[in-house]
mmCIF file of C-alpha atoms in Angstrom:
data_model
loop_
_atom_site.group_PDB
_atom_site.id
_atom_site.type_symbol
_atom_site.label_atom_id
_atom_site.label_comp_id
_atom_site.label_asym_id
_atom_site.label_seq_id
_atom_site.Cartn_x
_atom_site.Cartn_y
_atom_site.Cartn_z
ATOM 1 C CA MET O 1 0.000 0.000 0.000
ATOM 2 C CA ALA O 2 1.188 3.537 -0.745
ATOM 3 C CA ASP O 3 2.194 5.874 2.037
ATOM 4 C CA ASN O 4 -0.543 8.430 1.294
ATOM 5 C CA HIS O 5 -3.419 6.490 2.901
ATOM 6 C CA LEU O 6 -5.506 9.597 3.623
ATOM 7 C CA GLY O 7 -5.221 10.941 0.074
ATOM 8 C CA GLU O 8 -6.089 7.568 -1.459
ATOM 9 C CA PHE O 9 -9.206 7.318 0.658
ATOM 10 C CA LEU O 10 -10.363 10.857 -0.154
ATOM 11 C CA ARG O 11 -9.832 10.349 -3.902
ATOM 12 C CA SER O 12 -11.701 7.054 -3.866
ATOM 13 C CA ARG O 13 -14.684 8.457 -1.964
ATOM 14 C CA ARG O 14 -14.761 11.568 -4.191
ATOM 15 C CA SER O 15 -14.745 9.489 -7.381
ATOM 16 C CA GLY O 16 -17.619 7.376 -6.080
ATOM 17 C CA LEU O 17 -19.938 10.328 -5.334
ATOM 18 C CA GLY O 18 -21.751 12.046 -8.194
ATOM 19 C CA PRO O 19 -22.852 15.697 -8.154
ATOM 20 C CA GLU O 20 -26.522 14.755 -7.979
ATOM 21 C CA GLU O 21 -25.937 12.549 -4.916
ATOM 22 C CA ALA O 22 -24.088 15.446 -3.263
ATOM 23 C CA GLY O 23 -26.886 17.898 -4.051
ATOM 24 C CA MET O 24 -24.889 19.885 -6.620
ATOM 25 C CA ALA O 25 -25.702 20.915 -10.175
ATOM 26 C CA SER O 26 -23.454 19.337 -12.804
ATOM 27 C CA TYR O 27 -21.950 21.524 -15.540
ATOM 28 C CA GLY O 28 -19.909 20.397 -18.523
ATOM 29 C CA ALA O 29 -18.417 17.044 -19.453
ATOM 30 C CA ARG O 30 -16.466 15.214 -16.761
ATOM 31 C CA ARG O 31 -13.240 13.479 -17.700
ATOM 32 C CA VAL O 32 -13.428 11.215 -14.655
ATOM 33 C CA PRO O 33 -16.386 10.003 -12.594
ATOM 34 C CA GLY O 34 -17.423 11.628 -9.348
ATOM 35 C CA LEU O 35 -16.978 15.064 -7.850
ATOM 36 C CA ARG O 36 -14.211 17.480 -8.734
ATOM 37 C CA ARG O 37 -11.785 18.529 -6.012
ATOM 38 C CA GLU O 38 -13.165 22.060 -6.084
ATOM 39 C CA GLU O 39 -16.694 20.741 -5.527
ATOM 40 C CA VAL O 40 -15.636 18.744 -2.465
ATOM 41 C CA ALA O 41 -13.935 21.842 -1.101
ATOM 42 C CA VAL O 42 -17.091 23.923 -1.604
ATOM 43 C CA LEU O 43 -19.256 21.286 0.077
ATOM 44 C CA ALA O 44 -16.841 21.059 3.017
ATOM 45 C CA GLY O 45 -16.360 24.819 3.288
ATOM 46 C CA ILE O 46 -12.573 24.658 2.953
ATOM 47 C CA ASN O 47 -10.010 26.135 0.587
ATOM 48 C CA ALA O 48 -9.712 24.223 -2.707
ATOM 49 C CA ASP O 49 -5.903 24.364 -2.674
ATOM 50 C CA TYR O 50 -5.858 23.007 0.884
ATOM 51 C CA TYR O 51 -8.092 20.102 -0.150
ATOM 52 C CA ALA O 52 -5.800 19.377 -3.116
ATOM 53 C CA ARG O 53 -2.832 19.220 -0.737
ATOM 54 C CA LEU O 54 -4.726 16.706 1.408
ATOM 55 C CA GLU O 55 -5.283 14.395 -1.558
ATOM 56 C CA GLN O 56 -1.695 14.776 -2.757
ATOM 57 C CA GLY O 57 -0.244 13.996 0.658
ATOM 58 C CA ARG O 58 1.358 17.428 1.050
ATOM 59 C CA GLU O 59 -0.918 18.113 4.047
ATOM 60 C CA ARG O 60 -1.445 15.201 6.415
ATOM 61 C CA HIS O 61 -2.823 16.633 9.642
ATOM 62 C CA PRO O 62 -6.195 18.291 9.082
ATOM 63 C CA SER O 63 -8.120 19.354 12.159
ATOM 64 C CA PRO O 64 -11.016 17.260 13.494
ATOM 65 C CA GLN O 65 -13.349 20.047 12.299
ATOM 66 C CA VAL O 66 -12.045 19.757 8.729
ATOM 67 C CA LEU O 67 -12.370 15.964 8.870
ATOM 68 C CA ASP O 68 -15.967 16.250 10.089
ATOM 69 C CA ALA O 69 -16.732 18.654 7.238
ATOM 70 C CA LEU O 70 -15.164 16.298 4.690
ATOM 71 C CA GLY O 71 -17.138 13.396 6.123
ATOM 72 C CA ARG O 72 -20.364 15.318 5.604
ATOM 73 C CA ALA O 73 -19.346 16.496 2.134
ATOM 74 C CA LEU O 74 -18.488 12.971 1.004
ATOM 75 C CA ARG O 75 -21.613 11.464 2.607
ATOM 76 C CA LEU O 76 -19.563 9.053 4.727
ATOM 77 C CA GLY O 77 -21.257 6.622 7.089
ATOM 78 C CA ALA O 78 -20.216 6.270 10.725
ATOM 79 C CA ASP O 79 -17.553 3.609 10.099
ATOM 80 C CA ALA O 80 -16.092 5.507 7.147
ATOM 81 C CA ARG O 81 -15.988 8.780 9.147
ATOM 82 C CA ALA O 82 -14.111 7.059 11.968
ATOM 83 C CA HIS O 83 -11.776 5.535 9.372
ATOM 84 C CA LEU O 84 -11.101 9.001 7.918
ATOM 85 C CA HIS O 85 -10.168 10.354 11.356
ATOM 86 C CA ARG O 86 -7.846 7.418 12.004
ATOM 87 C CA LEU O 87 -6.058 7.856 8.681
ATOM 88 C CA ALA O 88 -5.413 11.500 9.574
ATOM 89 C CA GLY O 89 -4.012 10.543 12.973
ATOM 90 C CA ALA O 90 -6.925 12.130 14.818
ATOM 91 C CA VAL O 91 -7.333 9.005 16.947
ATOM 92 C CA ALA O 92 -4.944 6.271 18.037
ATOM 93 C CA ALA O 93 -4.099 3.990 15.120
ATOM 94 C CA GLY O 94 -4.056 0.872 17.311
ATOM 95 C CA PRO O 95 -2.451 -0.710 20.357
ATOM 96 C CA ALA O 96 1.140 0.283 21.097
ATOM 97 C CA GLU O 97 2.173 -3.372 21.143
ATOM 98 C CA PRO O 98 0.870 -6.250 19.035
ATOM 99 C CA VAL O 99 -1.812 -8.330 20.705
ATOM 100 C CA PRO O 100 -0.815 -12.027 20.755
ATOM 101 C CA ASP O 101 -3.176 -14.208 18.715
ATOM 102 C CA ARG O 102 -4.233 -16.209 21.756
ATOM 103 C CA VAL O 103 -7.735 -16.412 23.171
ATOM 104 C CA GLY O 104 -8.064 -16.603 26.927
ATOM 105 C CA ALA O 105 -9.398 -19.708 28.654
ATOM 106 C CA GLY O 106 -12.332 -17.798 30.129
ATOM 107 C CA LEU O 107 -13.623 -16.683 26.726
ATOM 108 C CA ARG O 108 -13.170 -20.180 25.288
ATOM 109 C CA GLN O 109 -15.175 -21.623 28.171
ATOM 110 C CA LEU O 110 -17.943 -19.092 27.564
ATOM 111 C CA MET O 111 -18.111 -20.033 23.879
ATOM 112 C CA ASP O 112 -18.264 -23.717 24.759
ATOM 113 C CA CYS O 113 -21.304 -22.994 26.962
ATOM 114 C CA TRP O 114 -23.301 -22.316 23.776
ATOM 115 C CA PRO O 115 -23.545 -25.764 22.129
ATOM 116 C CA GLY O 116 -26.470 -24.663 19.948
ATOM 117 C CA THR O 117 -24.937 -21.352 18.854
ATOM 118 C CA PRO O 118 -21.908 -20.963 16.561
ATOM 119 C CA ALA O 119 -19.363 -18.567 18.065
ATOM 120 C CA LEU O 120 -15.903 -17.518 16.919
ATOM 121 C CA VAL O 121 -13.219 -14.947 17.735
ATOM 122 C CA LEU O 122 -11.645 -12.803 15.019
ATOM 123 C CA ASN O 123 -8.817 -10.293 14.944
ATOM 124 C CA ARG O 124 -8.875 -7.145 12.796
ATOM 125 C CA THR O 125 -7.511 -8.920 9.727
ATOM 126 C CA LEU O 126 -10.300 -11.512 10.084
ATOM 127 C CA ASP O 127 -8.091 -14.401 11.162
ATOM 128 C CA ILE O 128 -10.200 -16.977 13.016
ATOM 129 C CA LEU O 129 -8.497 -17.325 16.397
ATOM 130 C CA ALA O 130 -10.986 -19.637 18.128
ATOM 131 C CA THR O 131 -14.296 -21.397 17.475
ATOM 132 C CA ASN O 132 -16.707 -23.424 19.526
ATOM 133 C CA ALA O 133 -17.750 -26.862 18.263
ATOM 134 C CA LEU O 134 -20.758 -25.666 16.278
ATOM 135 C CA ALA O 135 -18.825 -22.877 14.540
ATOM 136 C CA ALA O 136 -16.171 -25.428 13.586
ATOM 137 C CA ALA O 137 -18.931 -27.629 12.155
ATOM 138 C CA LEU O 138 -20.419 -24.674 10.276
ATOM 139 C CA TYR O 139 -17.094 -23.966 8.549
ATOM 140 C CA VAL O 140 -16.261 -27.606 7.756
ATOM 141 C CA PRO O 141 -16.409 -26.974 3.963
ATOM 142 C CA PHE O 142 -13.302 -24.749 4.207
ATOM 143 C CA ARG O 143 -9.818 -26.253 4.343
ATOM 144 C CA PRO O 144 -8.467 -24.629 6.390
ATOM 145 C CA ALA O 145 -11.016 -22.380 8.110
ATOM 146 C CA ASP O 146 -8.377 -19.851 9.124
ATOM 147 C CA ASN O 147 -9.198 -16.423 7.712
ATOM 148 C CA LEU O 148 -12.522 -15.091 6.405
ATOM 149 C CA VAL O 149 -10.889 -13.139 3.568
ATOM 150 C CA ARG O 150 -8.859 -16.091 2.307
ATOM 151 C CA MET O 151 -11.848 -18.404 2.712
ATOM 152 C CA THR O 152 -14.095 -16.068 0.674
ATOM 153 C CA PHE O 153 -11.696 -15.427 -2.216
ATOM 154 C CA ALA O 154 -9.268 -18.359 -2.340
ATOM 155 C CA ASP O 155 -11.263 -21.415 -1.270
ATOM 156 C CA PRO O 156 -13.417 -23.005 -3.999
ATOM 157 C CA ALA O 157 -16.012 -23.942 -1.358
ATOM 158 C CA ALA O 158 -16.955 -20.275 -0.831
ATOM 159 C CA ARG O 159 -19.268 -19.750 -3.810
ATOM 160 C CA ALA O 160 -21.381 -22.756 -2.880
ATOM 161 C CA PHE O 161 -21.311 -21.957 0.841
ATOM 162 C CA HIS O 162 -22.394 -18.300 0.475
ATOM 163 C CA ARG O 163 -25.746 -18.095 -1.280
ATOM 164 C CA ASP O 164 -25.064 -14.354 -1.771
ATOM 165 C CA TRP O 165 -21.355 -14.637 -2.543
ATOM 166 C CA ALA O 166 -21.044 -11.150 -4.076
ATOM 167 C CA LEU O 167 -22.537 -9.526 -0.962
ATOM 168 C CA ALA O 168 -20.341 -11.641 1.320
ATOM 169 C CA ALA O 169 -17.243 -10.703 -0.682
ATOM 170 C CA GLU O 170 -18.074 -6.989 -0.560
ATOM 171 C CA ALA O 171 -18.689 -7.128 3.191
ATOM 172 C CA VAL O 172 -15.485 -8.976 4.050
ATOM 173 C CA VAL O 173 -13.321 -6.507 2.091
ATOM 174 C CA ALA O 174 -15.129 -3.553 3.683
ATOM 175 C CA HIS O 175 -14.334 -5.067 7.100
ATOM 176 C CA LEU O 176 -10.686 -5.443 6.083
ATOM 177 C CA ARG O 177 -10.568 -1.785 4.968
ATOM 178 C CA HIS O 178 -11.914 -0.898 8.410
ATOM 179 C CA ALA O 179 -8.932 -2.751 9.892
ATOM 180 C CA ALA O 180 -6.543 -0.806 7.649
ATOM 181 C CA GLY O 181 -7.663 2.429 9.277
ATOM 182 C CA HIS O 182 -6.620 1.160 12.693
ATOM 183 C CA ASP O 183 -3.179 -0.013 11.615
ATOM 184 C CA PRO O 184 -2.405 0.792 7.949
ATOM 185 C CA ASP O 185 1.200 -0.374 8.316
ATOM 186 C CA SER O 186 0.325 -3.807 9.720
ATOM 187 C CA ARG O 187 2.612 -6.448 8.202
ATOM 188 C CA ARG O 188 -0.134 -9.050 8.502
ATOM 189 C CA LEU O 189 -2.538 -6.767 6.612
ATOM 190 C CA HIS O 190 0.047 -6.100 3.872
ATOM 191 C CA ARG O 191 0.724 -9.817 3.420
ATOM 192 C CA LEU O 192 -2.962 -10.663 3.241
ATOM 193 C CA VAL O 193 -3.771 -7.892 0.750
ATOM 194 C CA HIS O 194 -0.790 -8.864 -1.418
ATOM 195 C CA GLU O 195 -1.773 -12.541 -1.363
ATOM 196 C CA MET O 196 -5.433 -11.912 -2.185
ATOM 197 C CA SER O 197 -4.649 -9.316 -4.865
ATOM 198 C CA ALA O 198 -2.433 -11.840 -6.633
ATOM 199 C CA HIS O 199 -5.121 -14.500 -6.365
ATOM 200 C CA SER O 200 -8.381 -12.686 -7.086
ATOM 201 C CA GLU O 201 -9.384 -9.879 -9.464
ATOM 202 C CA ASP O 202 -12.635 -9.576 -7.500
ATOM 203 C CA PHE O 203 -10.679 -8.860 -4.335
ATOM 204 C CA THR O 204 -8.518 -6.260 -6.099
ATOM 205 C CA ARG O 205 -11.577 -4.465 -7.477
ATOM 206 C CA LEU O 206 -13.322 -4.367 -4.105
ATOM 207 C CA TRP O 207 -10.146 -3.338 -2.238
ATOM 208 C CA ARG O 208 -9.666 -0.390 -4.599
ATOM 209 C CA SER O 209 -13.228 0.807 -3.942
ATOM 210 C CA HIS O 210 -12.184 1.823 -0.391
ATOM 211 C CA THR O 211 -15.585 0.867 1.020
ATOM 212 C CA VAL O 212 -15.372 0.805 4.827
ATOM 213 C CA ARG O 213 -17.701 -1.025 7.178
ATOM 214 C CA GLY O 214 -17.177 -2.658 10.548
ATOM 215 C CA LYS O 215 -18.865 -5.847 11.672
ATOM 216 C CA THR O 216 -22.147 -5.187 13.488
ATOM 217 C CA GLN O 217 -25.202 -7.328 12.811
ATOM 218 C CA GLU O 218 -26.788 -8.593 9.639
ATOM 219 C CA ALA O 219 -28.118 -11.784 8.088
ATOM 220 C CA LYS O 220 -26.033 -14.402 6.292
ATOM 221 C CA ARG O 221 -27.542 -16.791 3.765
ATOM 222 C CA LEU O 222 -25.463 -19.955 3.669
ATOM 223 C CA ARG O 223 -25.673 -23.472 2.219
ATOM 224 C CA HIS O 224 -24.040 -26.211 4.276
ATOM 225 C CA PRO O 225 -23.280 -29.549 2.573
ATOM 226 C CA ASP O 226 -24.620 -31.520 5.568
ATOM 227 C CA VAL O 227 -27.844 -29.654 6.451
ATOM 228 C CA GLY O 228 -28.664 -27.460 3.470
ATOM 229 C CA PRO O 229 -29.734 -23.788 3.454
ATOM 230 C CA LEU O 230 -29.212 -21.641 6.557
ATOM 231 C CA THR O 231 -30.199 -18.061 7.264
ATOM 232 C CA LEU O 232 -28.281 -16.801 10.288
ATOM 233 C CA ALA O 233 -28.109 -13.419 11.959
ATOM 234 C CA TYR O 234 -25.060 -12.456 13.949
ATOM 235 C CA GLN O 235 -24.010 -10.113 16.722
ATOM 236 C CA THR O 236 -20.477 -8.818 17.211
ATOM 237 C CA PHE O 237 -18.916 -7.890 20.554
ATOM 238 C CA ASP O 238 -15.567 -6.257 21.303
ATOM 239 C CA VAL O 239 -13.244 -8.362 23.467
ATOM 240 C CA ARG O 240 -12.126 -5.833 26.064
ATOM 241 C CA GLU O 241 -9.018 -7.752 27.112
ATOM 242 C CA ALA O 242 -7.604 -7.637 23.579
ATOM 243 C CA PRO O 243 -8.107 -4.448 21.493
ATOM 244 C CA GLY O 244 -9.151 -5.264 17.950
ATOM 245 C CA ARG O 245 -10.441 -8.708 18.868
ATOM 246 C CA GLN O 246 -14.138 -9.485 18.275
ATOM 247 C CA LEU O 247 -16.483 -12.221 19.409
ATOM 248 C CA VAL O 248 -19.001 -13.096 16.672
ATOM 249 C CA VAL O 249 -22.113 -15.071 17.627
ATOM 250 C CA TYR O 250 -24.484 -16.511 15.011
ATOM 251 C CA HIS O 251 -28.080 -17.444 15.693
ATOM 252 C CA ALA O 252 -31.162 -18.625 13.829
ATOM 253 C CA GLU O 253 -34.710 -17.421 14.372
ATOM 254 C CA PRO O 254 -36.401 -19.922 16.736
ATOM 255 C CA GLY O 255 -38.840 -22.290 15.070
ATOM 256 C CA THR O 256 -37.431 -21.765 11.577
ATOM 257 C CA PRO O 257 -35.911 -24.374 9.248
ATOM 258 C CA SER O 258 -32.532 -22.736 9.915
ATOM 259 C CA ALA O 259 -32.882 -23.353 13.647
ATOM 260 C CA GLU O 260 -33.647 -27.008 12.971
ATOM 261 C CA ALA O 261 -30.728 -27.227 10.545
ATOM 262 C CA LEU O 262 -28.362 -25.833 13.216
ATOM 263 C CA ARG O 263 -29.673 -28.394 15.693
ATOM 264 C CA LEU O 264 -29.080 -31.192 13.210
ATOM 265 C CA LEU O 265 -25.607 -29.887 12.433
ATOM 266 C CA GLY O 266 -24.698 -29.912 16.128
ATOM 267 C CA THR O 267 -26.122 -33.395 16.558
ATOM 268 C CA ALA O 268 -24.358 -34.786 13.484
ATOM 269 C CA ARG O 269 -20.996 -33.384 14.549
ATOM 270 C CA ALA O 270 -21.407 -34.572 18.130
ATOM 271 C CA THR O 271 -22.215 -38.151 17.046
ATOM 272 C CA PRO O 272 -19.140 -40.255 16.208
ATOM 273 C CA ALA O 273 -19.066 -41.696 12.724
ATOM 274 C CA PRO O 274 -19.623 -45.468 12.557
ATOM 275 C CA ALA O 275 -16.464 -47.566 12.517
#
């Protein structure tokens, strides 16, 4: 990744926002899509030359007020606004020391107390650090089930497993972009982006879009080879003992075919195969 992370993000968001979406009249032919630099500056109420310096990397420390104005001008959502502030150094980029990729015994025990609910722990680069038994059973099609980005773009099982693969792919890259705002110089992040860019044109296209979104809650439509279609919602919780770590818990609506499929999946995986 280039050194000018802030400028890259601003250019990408500007090119993805048309004048009509920004509430501006459009005059004359446009050589490139999206807003012009001068239009962003007008919308944000800042000097056009100053905004140009931000994109070019000649100015790297805008005030929080300027960042807020740019967030409004570029119609950024909450995650993308926070990402913008992090790229400008307005908030801490991440923990001073790397967090070891170990999950404490207490959290593992808690996850194991939910035999009917898949649960897993992720770090910012979406490495799977721990699963309970049902989450391991859910991800059986992937070999190995080690990182959600690699699993989505490099494992042939992904397109059958995700019934909405394109949406899943977009979401996982947006989550990874969110991680880049916390620690853009992460060696693990660089290695993963390099590996996936070499492997997948879809990943490269989505990575260049600079879409940013953190994990919150939404539905996943999956197809498991053992129990068939599943529609699962999930909730995400920060692990306070390890900054950047998240506990993700999936669940199915009670009384639905997906709830029965989860029950069958847990039963099948808990029953030893015949000798």
